[in-house]
């Protein structure tokens, strides 16, 4: 007799395969009576999700599935470079799919990747619900980059987003800025720690925060900048910490549409230090994440799981650094000799008017 399947369990328990799947995923939608019937049938047949995982991640598999949250963002491409470094060295191939920052599309993409029977999965900046990540991790070894997790079967690789945005704020304050806005990444991966780091740094310097809702896209950066300029005509920020480099491109584009100079009128800092940031046209000051290294660490962690060398989770947290280029400068000086951030006469907590 071959390895038992979900269909075998369903037949023994007298239920549908879909119901067996719900039971194995711990769904609360199944009655206790049916749940016990399925678990009893699974035990009698010797079936478990972990047995299925061993079948999917067989020793003959040399494929690693990679889910990329957003193919338009070069940040993910540079992480894939690191993944590929290790995969090729160890005799593995990558299969890449994308979810377009949509939970439903990401769910379909993961199912599609699993159809290839990969040895393991890498999720880059996923917006999937935790329950679906748990289900996938019960089938194959899984590592996430740019998203945190407490699941013991999931490894993670992240940079310290709180420290990163704090570096950005500290740099702007050293230049003399006191009116600093943050365009946050909305519901995107790692947006919360970056926002928290910004708020903590502003509080530490005794400055009033201004968080502008946005998202990790250039279009989102442009929309949020237009809105910020409309709503803060009289107290316009002299500096912006963008959600990421891609978002910063939209910020700069919108500022130019309003006839504002970067950094003459407003300084802009991005996040990620992608290849886009180093282009001479942008010369973007940005927070650097070691993208290639993050990809390499993710691949190594995944291969350790695949080879059974480790069962406890690893939580890599890398420390970012600031790369200063040409989009940051001291705030503009108005006719009264004061920086523009002081010219409105607004009160700065813990400082001067």
C-alpha positions as a LaTeX table, in Angstrom:
\begin{tabular}{lrrr}
\hline
Residue & $x$ (\AA) & $y$ (\AA) & $z$ (\AA) \\
\hline
Unk1 & 0.00 & 0.00 & 0.00 \\
Unk2 & 1.36 & 3.49 & $-0.89$ \\
Unk3 & 1.50 & 6.53 & 1.35 \\
Unk4 & $-2.01$ & 7.46 & 2.57 \\
Unk5 & $-3.57$ & 10.57 & 1.07 \\
Unk6 & $-6.30$ & 13.01 & 2.06 \\
Unk7 & $-8.65$ & 11.09 & $-0.24$ \\
Unk8 & $-7.96$ & 7.89 & 1.74 \\
Unk9 & $-8.71$ & 9.66 & 5.02 \\
Unk10 & $-11.90$ & 11.18 & 3.60 \\
Unk11 & $-13.07$ & 7.77 & 2.36 \\
Unk12 & $-12.36$ & 6.10 & 5.73 \\
Unk13 & $-14.10$ & 8.89 & 7.70 \\
Unk14 & $-17.03$ & 9.15 & 5.26 \\
Unk15 & $-16.49$ & 12.87 & 4.63 \\
Unk16 & $-15.27$ & 15.07 & 1.77 \\
Unk17 & $-11.62$ & 15.76 & 1.01 \\
Unk18 & $-12.29$ & 19.46 & 1.62 \\
Unk19 & $-13.45$ & 18.71 & 5.15 \\
Unk20 & $-10.29$ & 16.68 & 5.82 \\
Unk21 & $-8.26$ & 19.68 & 4.64 \\
Unk22 & $-10.14$ & 21.94 & 7.05 \\
Unk23 & $-9.46$ & 19.59 & 9.94 \\
Unk24 & $-5.75$ & 19.37 & 9.11 \\
Unk25 & $-5.55$ & 23.18 & 9.03 \\
Unk26 & $-7.24$ & 23.44 & 12.42 \\
Unk27 & $-10.30$ & 25.25 & 11.08 \\
Unk28 & $-12.94$ & 26.11 & 13.72 \\
Unk29 & $-15.68$ & 25.59 & 11.11 \\
Unk30 & $-15.74$ & 21.80 & 11.65 \\
Unk31 & $-17.94$ & 20.18 & 14.30 \\
Unk32 & $-16.16$ & 18.29 & 17.07 \\
Unk33 & $-17.82$ & 14.99 & 16.04 \\
Unk34 & $-16.57$ & 15.23 & 12.45 \\
Unk35 & $-13.15$ & 16.45 & 13.55 \\
Unk36 & $-12.70$ & 13.41 & 15.78 \\
Unk37 & $-13.86$ & 11.11 & 12.97 \\
Unk38 & $-11.27$ & 12.55 & 10.61 \\
Unk39 & $-8.47$ & 12.43 & 13.19 \\
Unk40 & $-9.37$ & 8.82 & 14.04 \\
Unk41 & $-9.29$ & 7.83 & 10.36 \\
Unk42 & $-5.98$ & 9.64 & 9.87 \\
Unk43 & $-4.45$ & 7.82 & 12.83 \\
Unk44 & $-5.67$ & 4.42 & 11.62 \\
Unk45 & $-4.16$ & 5.05 & 8.18 \\
Unk46 & $-0.96$ & 6.62 & 9.47 \\
Unk47 & $-1.64$ & 9.92 & 7.73 \\
Unk48 & $-0.54$ & 13.33 & 8.97 \\
Unk49 & 0.18 & 16.74 & 7.42 \\
Unk50 & 3.80 & 16.17 & 8.28 \\
Unk51 & 3.84 & 12.93 & 6.32 \\
Unk52 & 2.49 & 14.90 & 3.37 \\
Unk53 & 5.18 & 17.48 & 3.89 \\
Unk54 & 7.85 & 14.81 & 3.68 \\
Unk55 & 6.26 & 13.59 & 0.48 \\
Unk56 & 6.17 & 17.07 & $-1.08$ \\
Unk57 & 9.65 & 17.99 & 0.08 \\
Unk58 & 11.23 & 14.72 & $-1.04$ \\
Unk59 & 14.97 & 14.33 & $-1.32$ \\
Unk60 & 14.68 & 14.28 & $-5.09$ \\
Unk61 & 13.18 & 17.79 & $-5.24$ \\
Unk62 & 15.64 & 20.48 & $-6.35$ \\
Unk63 & 13.08 & 23.27 & $-6.70$ \\
Unk64 & 12.55 & 26.22 & $-4.36$ \\
Unk65 & 9.32 & 28.19 & $-4.77$ \\
Unk66 & 9.56 & 31.98 & $-4.37$ \\
Unk67 & 6.60 & 34.31 & $-3.87$ \\
Unk68 & 7.44 & 37.94 & $-4.69$ \\
Unk69 & 4.99 & 40.47 & $-3.28$ \\
Unk70 & 5.60 & 43.11 & $-5.98$ \\
Unk71 & 7.56 & 42.49 & $-9.17$ \\
Unk72 & 7.73 & 46.25 & $-9.83$ \\
Unk73 & 9.86 & 46.89 & $-6.75$ \\
Unk74 & 13.61 & 46.31 & $-7.43$ \\
Unk75 & 14.09 & 45.58 & $-3.72$ \\
Unk76 & 12.67 & 42.10 & $-4.21$ \\
Unk77 & 14.73 & 41.45 & $-7.33$ \\
Unk78 & 17.89 & 42.12 & $-5.36$ \\
Unk79 & 16.82 & 39.71 & $-2.62$ \\
Unk80 & 16.20 & 37.08 & $-5.31$ \\
Unk81 & 19.80 & 37.62 & $-6.45$ \\
Unk82 & 20.93 & 36.48 & $-3.00$ \\
Unk83 & 18.55 & 33.52 & $-3.02$ \\
Unk84 & 19.89 & 32.45 & $-6.39$ \\
Unk85 & 23.51 & 32.70 & $-5.20$ \\
Unk86 & 22.90 & 29.96 & $-2.63$ \\
Unk87 & 20.42 & 27.94 & $-4.67$ \\
Unk88 & 22.77 & 27.54 & $-7.65$ \\
Unk89 & 25.69 & 26.72 & $-5.39$ \\
Unk90 & 23.67 & 23.97 & $-3.71$ \\
Unk91 & 22.12 & 22.56 & $-6.91$ \\
Unk92 & 18.62 & 24.05 & $-6.56$ \\
Unk93 & 16.47 & 25.97 & $-9.05$ \\
Unk94 & 14.03 & 28.80 & $-8.30$ \\
Unk95 & 10.43 & 29.04 & $-9.49$ \\
Unk96 & 9.03 & 32.55 & $-9.02$ \\
Unk97 & 5.44 & 33.71 & $-8.76$ \\
Unk98 & 3.89 & 37.00 & $-7.69$ \\
Unk99 & 0.84 & 38.12 & $-5.77$ \\
Unk100 & 0.76 & 41.82 & $-6.70$ \\
Unk101 & 0.38 & 42.86 & $-3.02$ \\
Unk102 & $-3.07$ & 41.22 & $-2.97$ \\
Unk103 & $-3.89$ & 38.58 & $-0.30$ \\
Unk104 & $-6.20$ & 36.64 & $-2.65$ \\
Unk105 & $-3.67$ & 36.69 & $-5.51$ \\
Unk106 & $-0.88$ & 35.66 & $-3.16$ \\
Unk107 & $-2.98$ & 32.76 & $-1.92$ \\
Unk108 & $-3.45$ & 31.52 & $-5.49$ \\
Unk109 & 0.23 & 32.04 & $-6.20$ \\
Unk110 & 1.27 & 29.92 & $-3.21$ \\
Unk111 & $-1.08$ & 27.11 & $-4.25$ \\
Unk112 & 0.39 & 27.26 & $-7.74$ \\
Unk113 & 3.93 & 27.03 & $-6.37$ \\
Unk114 & 2.98 & 24.05 & $-4.21$ \\
Unk115 & 1.73 & 22.26 & $-7.32$ \\
Unk116 & 5.36 & 22.09 & $-8.44$ \\
Unk117 & 6.13 & 20.02 & $-5.31$ \\
Unk118 & 8.98 & 22.31 & $-4.20$ \\
Unk119 & 11.50 & 21.38 & $-1.54$ \\
Unk120 & 10.60 & 24.62 & 0.24 \\
Unk121 & 9.03 & 28.07 & $-0.07$ \\
Unk122 & 10.39 & 31.60 & 0.28 \\
Unk123 & 7.83 & 34.38 & 0.79 \\
Unk124 & 9.13 & 37.90 & 0.09 \\
Unk125 & 7.08 & 40.61 & 1.83 \\
Unk126 & 3.83 & 38.60 & 1.82 \\
Unk127 & 0.48 & 40.11 & 2.80 \\
Unk128 & $-1.09$ & 36.67 & 3.24 \\
Unk129 & $-3.08$ & 36.00 & 6.45 \\
Unk130 & $-1.04$ & 34.17 & 9.10 \\
Unk131 & $-3.41$ & 31.19 & 8.90 \\
Unk132 & $-2.48$ & 30.60 & 5.26 \\
Unk133 & 1.20 & 30.93 & 6.01 \\
Unk134 & 0.79 & 28.32 & 8.75 \\
Unk135 & $-1.00$ & 25.97 & 6.36 \\
Unk136 & 1.77 & 26.26 & 3.78 \\
Unk137 & 4.45 & 25.73 & 6.45 \\
Unk138 & 2.76 & 22.46 & 7.43 \\
Unk139 & 3.38 & 21.19 & 3.91 \\
Unk140 & 6.91 & 22.40 & 3.18 \\
Unk141 & 9.75 & 24.23 & 4.96 \\
Unk142 & 9.11 & 27.95 & 4.72 \\
Unk143 & 11.08 & 31.15 & 5.26 \\
Unk144 & 9.82 & 34.75 & 5.07 \\
Unk145 & 11.79 & 37.87 & 4.21 \\
Unk146 & 10.54 & 41.35 & 5.16 \\
Unk147 & 7.82 & 40.05 & 7.45 \\
Unk148 & 7.91 & 38.90 & 11.05 \\
Unk149 & 6.32 & 35.73 & 12.41 \\
Unk150 & 6.03 & 33.86 & 15.70 \\
Unk151 & 5.20 & 30.55 & 14.05 \\
Unk152 & 7.81 & 27.98 & 15.19 \\
Unk153 & 7.84 & 26.29 & 11.76 \\
Unk154 & 8.63 & 29.55 & 9.92 \\
Unk155 & 12.07 & 31.18 & 9.72 \\
Unk156 & 12.37 & 34.93 & 9.13 \\
Unk157 & 14.91 & 37.43 & 7.78 \\
Unk158 & 14.31 & 41.15 & 8.40 \\
Unk159 & 16.12 & 44.41 & 8.88 \\
Unk160 & 15.54 & 46.57 & 11.95 \\
Unk161 & 12.96 & 48.98 & 10.54 \\
Unk162 & 12.68 & 50.94 & 13.78 \\
Unk163 & 16.40 & 51.65 & 13.74 \\
Unk164 & 16.30 & 52.48 & 10.02 \\
Unk165 & 13.76 & 55.29 & 10.16 \\
Unk166 & 15.39 & 56.59 & 13.34 \\
Unk167 & 18.66 & 56.95 & 11.37 \\
Unk168 & 16.76 & 58.96 & 8.75 \\
Unk169 & 15.21 & 61.30 & 11.32 \\
Unk170 & 18.54 & 61.78 & 13.16 \\
Unk171 & 20.24 & 62.76 & 9.89 \\
Unk172 & 17.55 & 65.32 & 9.05 \\
Unk173 & 17.63 & 66.81 & 12.55 \\
Unk174 & 21.42 & 67.17 & 12.31 \\
Unk175 & 20.88 & 69.13 & 9.09 \\
Unk176 & 18.52 & 71.48 & 10.98 \\
Unk177 & 15.08 & 70.16 & 10.02 \\
Unk178 & 12.33 & 70.27 & 12.62 \\
Unk179 & 9.27 & 69.75 & 10.39 \\
Unk180 & 9.71 & 66.17 & 9.17 \\
Unk181 & 6.92 & 64.06 & 7.65 \\
Unk182 & 6.79 & 60.29 & 7.24 \\
Unk183 & 4.90 & 58.64 & 4.38 \\
Unk184 & 4.16 & 55.22 & 5.77 \\
Unk185 & 3.71 & 51.92 & 3.97 \\
Unk186 & 0.09 & 51.42 & 5.00 \\
Unk187 & $-0.68$ & 47.72 & 5.41 \\
Unk188 & 2.55 & 46.69 & 3.72 \\
Unk189 & 5.12 & 44.40 & 5.28 \\
Unk190 & 7.40 & 46.13 & 7.82 \\
Unk191 & 5.49 & 49.42 & 7.59 \\
Unk192 & 4.60 & 49.27 & 11.30 \\
Unk193 & 8.17 & 49.05 & 12.70 \\
Unk194 & 9.34 & 51.81 & 10.34 \\
Unk195 & 6.48 & 54.04 & 11.47 \\
Unk196 & 7.26 & 53.22 & 15.10 \\
Unk197 & 10.94 & 54.10 & 14.63 \\
Unk198 & 10.00 & 57.45 & 13.09 \\
Unk199 & 7.60 & 58.31 & 15.93 \\
Unk200 & 10.12 & 57.32 & 18.61 \\
Unk201 & 12.87 & 59.39 & 17.00 \\
Unk202 & 10.65 & 62.46 & 16.64 \\
Unk203 & 9.63 & 62.12 & 20.28 \\
Unk204 & 13.27 & 61.78 & 21.32 \\
Unk205 & 14.11 & 65.03 & 19.53 \\
Unk206 & 11.05 & 66.81 & 20.95 \\
Unk207 & 9.49 & 67.32 & 17.50 \\
Unk208 & 5.84 & 67.03 & 16.42 \\
Unk209 & 5.28 & 64.00 & 14.16 \\
Unk210 & 3.38 & 64.03 & 10.88 \\
Unk211 & 2.50 & 60.57 & 9.53 \\
Unk212 & 0.92 & 60.63 & 6.06 \\
Unk213 & $-0.86$ & 57.41 & 4.99 \\
Unk214 & 0.67 & 55.96 & 1.83 \\
Unk215 & 1.80 & 52.63 & 0.32 \\
Unk216 & 4.94 & 51.04 & $-1.12$ \\
Unk217 & 4.49 & 52.39 & $-4.67$ \\
Unk218 & 5.51 & 55.46 & $-6.65$ \\
Unk219 & 1.86 & 56.24 & $-7.38$ \\
Unk220 & 1.11 & 56.04 & $-3.66$ \\
Unk221 & 4.01 & 58.37 & $-2.89$ \\
Unk222 & 2.79 & 60.92 & $-5.44$ \\
Unk223 & $-0.83$ & 60.83 & $-4.19$ \\
Unk224 & 0.19 & 61.23 & $-0.57$ \\
Unk225 & 2.55 & 64.08 & $-1.37$ \\
Unk226 & $-0.15$ & 66.00 & $-3.26$ \\
Unk227 & $-2.49$ & 65.54 & $-0.30$ \\
Unk228 & 0.19 & 66.56 & 2.23 \\
Unk229 & 0.95 & 69.77 & 0.33 \\
Unk230 & $-2.76$ & 70.66 & 0.11 \\
Unk231 & $-3.42$ & 70.04 & 3.78 \\
Unk232 & $-0.26$ & 71.71 & 5.08 \\
Unk233 & 0.10 & 74.84 & 2.96 \\
Unk234 & 0.95 & 77.02 & 5.95 \\
Unk235 & 3.20 & 74.55 & 7.77 \\
Unk236 & 4.70 & 72.57 & 4.90 \\
Unk237 & 7.31 & 69.99 & 5.97 \\
Unk238 & 10.90 & 70.68 & 4.95 \\
Unk239 & 11.75 & 66.96 & 4.85 \\
Unk240 & 10.06 & 63.65 & 4.07 \\
Unk241 & 11.01 & 60.13 & 5.14 \\
Unk242 & 9.38 & 57.98 & 2.47 \\
Unk243 & 8.03 & 54.46 & 2.94 \\
Unk244 & 10.65 & 53.01 & 0.57 \\
Unk245 & 12.73 & 54.02 & $-2.46$ \\
Unk246 & 9.89 & 53.30 & $-4.86$ \\
Unk247 & 7.60 & 55.52 & $-2.79$ \\
Unk248 & 10.29 & 58.24 & $-2.68$ \\
Unk249 & 10.35 & 58.38 & $-6.49$ \\
Unk250 & 6.66 & 59.31 & $-6.39$ \\
Unk251 & 7.33 & 61.90 & $-3.69$ \\
Unk252 & 10.03 & 63.61 & $-5.76$ \\
Unk253 & 7.86 & 63.55 & $-8.89$ \\
Unk254 & 4.95 & 65.19 & $-7.06$ \\
Unk255 & 7.20 & 67.84 & $-5.50$ \\
Unk256 & 8.55 & 68.73 & $-8.92$ \\
Unk257 & 4.98 & 69.08 & $-10.23$ \\
Unk258 & 4.40 & 71.68 & $-7.51$ \\
Unk259 & 7.54 & 73.54 & $-8.54$ \\
Unk260 & 9.45 & 72.52 & $-5.43$ \\
Unk261 & 13.15 & 71.69 & $-5.52$ \\
Unk262 & 14.70 & 68.60 & $-3.91$ \\
Unk263 & 16.59 & 69.16 & $-1.69$ \\
Unk264 & 16.47 & 72.99 & $-1.94$ \\
Unk265 & 12.88 & 73.23 & $-0.70$ \\
Unk266 & 12.23 & 69.77 & 0.70 \\
Unk267 & 14.67 & 66.97 & 1.52 \\
Unk268 & 13.64 & 63.37 & 0.78 \\
Unk269 & 14.93 & 60.09 & 2.23 \\
Unk270 & 13.97 & 56.66 & 0.90 \\
Unk271 & 14.31 & 53.18 & 2.36 \\
Unk272 & 15.98 & 50.01 & 0.96 \\
Unk273 & 18.89 & 51.47 & $-1.08$ \\
Unk274 & 17.82 & 49.70 & $-4.25$ \\
Unk275 & 19.66 & 50.15 & $-7.55$ \\
Unk276 & 17.05 & 52.83 & $-8.31$ \\
Unk277 & 18.34 & 55.02 & $-5.47$ \\
Unk278 & 21.88 & 55.11 & $-6.87$ \\
Unk279 & 20.84 & 56.36 & $-10.32$ \\
Unk280 & 22.52 & 59.71 & $-10.99$ \\
Unk281 & 19.20 & 61.38 & $-11.82$ \\
Unk282 & 17.87 & 60.59 & $-8.32$ \\
Unk283 & 20.95 & 60.31 & $-6.09$ \\
Unk284 & 18.54 & 59.34 & $-3.33$ \\
Unk285 & 19.58 & 59.48 & 0.30 \\
Unk286 & 18.20 & 56.23 & 1.68 \\
Unk287 & 18.33 & 53.61 & 4.42 \\
Unk288 & 20.33 & 50.62 & 3.26 \\
Unk289 & 19.14 & 47.07 & 3.76 \\
Unk290 & 21.69 & 44.40 & 2.74 \\
Unk291 & 19.28 & 42.88 & 0.23 \\
Unk292 & 21.59 & 40.28 & $-1.29$ \\
Unk293 & 22.74 & 39.12 & 2.14 \\
Unk294 & 19.11 & 38.83 & 3.25 \\
Unk295 & 18.39 & 36.57 & 0.29 \\
Unk296 & 21.43 & 34.43 & 1.04 \\
Unk297 & 20.46 & 34.06 & 4.71 \\
Unk298 & 16.91 & 33.09 & 3.71 \\
Unk299 & 18.12 & 30.40 & 1.31 \\
Unk300 & 20.55 & 29.00 & 3.86 \\
Unk301 & 17.87 & 28.86 & 6.55 \\
Unk302 & 15.50 & 27.11 & 4.16 \\
Unk303 & 18.07 & 24.49 & 3.15 \\
Unk304 & 18.79 & 23.74 & 6.81 \\
Unk305 & 15.10 & 22.94 & 7.28 \\
Unk306 & 14.92 & 20.89 & 4.07 \\
Unk307 & 17.91 & 18.79 & 5.12 \\
Unk308 & 16.56 & 18.26 & 8.63 \\
Unk309 & 19.52 & 20.01 & 10.22 \\
Unk310 & 17.32 & 22.20 & 12.42 \\
Unk311 & 13.75 & 22.32 & 13.71 \\
Unk312 & 13.88 & 25.47 & 15.87 \\
Unk313 & 13.13 & 28.79 & 14.12 \\
Unk314 & 15.81 & 31.34 & 13.25 \\
Unk315 & 15.05 & 35.06 & 13.40 \\
Unk316 & 17.67 & 37.02 & 11.49 \\
Unk317 & 17.48 & 40.76 & 12.24 \\
Unk318 & 19.99 & 42.82 & 10.28 \\
Unk319 & 21.02 & 46.35 & 11.19 \\
Unk320 & 20.48 & 49.03 & 8.50 \\
Unk321 & 22.74 & 51.97 & 7.70 \\
Unk322 & 22.17 & 55.36 & 6.08 \\
Unk323 & 23.53 & 56.14 & 2.62 \\
Unk324 & 23.73 & 59.92 & 2.13 \\
Unk325 & 23.41 & 61.18 & $-1.43$ \\
Unk326 & 22.02 & 64.37 & $-2.98$ \\
Unk327 & 18.35 & 64.53 & $-1.91$ \\
Unk328 & 19.02 & 65.83 & 1.60 \\
Unk329 & 20.34 & 69.25 & 2.64 \\
Unk330 & 19.71 & 71.85 & 5.37 \\
Unk331 & 16.21 & 73.38 & 5.31 \\
Unk332 & 15.71 & 76.52 & 3.23 \\
Unk333 & 16.24 & 79.84 & 4.94 \\
Unk334 & 13.46 & 82.44 & 4.72 \\
Unk335 & 13.81 & 86.22 & 4.74 \\
Unk336 & 13.97 & 86.40 & 8.55 \\
Unk337 & 17.15 & 84.32 & 8.57 \\
Unk338 & 15.44 & 81.35 & 10.19 \\
Unk339 & 15.07 & 77.94 & 8.60 \\
Unk340 & 11.65 & 77.48 & 6.96 \\
Unk341 & 10.65 & 74.97 & 9.61 \\
Unk342 & 10.88 & 77.75 & 12.23 \\
Unk343 & 9.35 & 80.53 & 10.14 \\
Unk344 & 5.72 & 79.67 & 10.83 \\
Unk345 & 6.10 & 80.41 & 14.53 \\
Unk346 & 4.81 & 76.97 & 15.50 \\
Unk347 & 5.77 & 75.75 & 18.97 \\
Unk348 & 8.22 & 72.82 & 19.07 \\
Unk349 & 7.82 & 70.77 & 22.28 \\
Unk350 & 11.00 & 70.89 & 24.29 \\
Unk351 & 12.52 & 73.48 & 21.92 \\
Unk352 & 12.10 & 77.04 & 20.69 \\
Unk353 & 9.28 & 78.83 & 18.90 \\
\hline
\end{tabular}
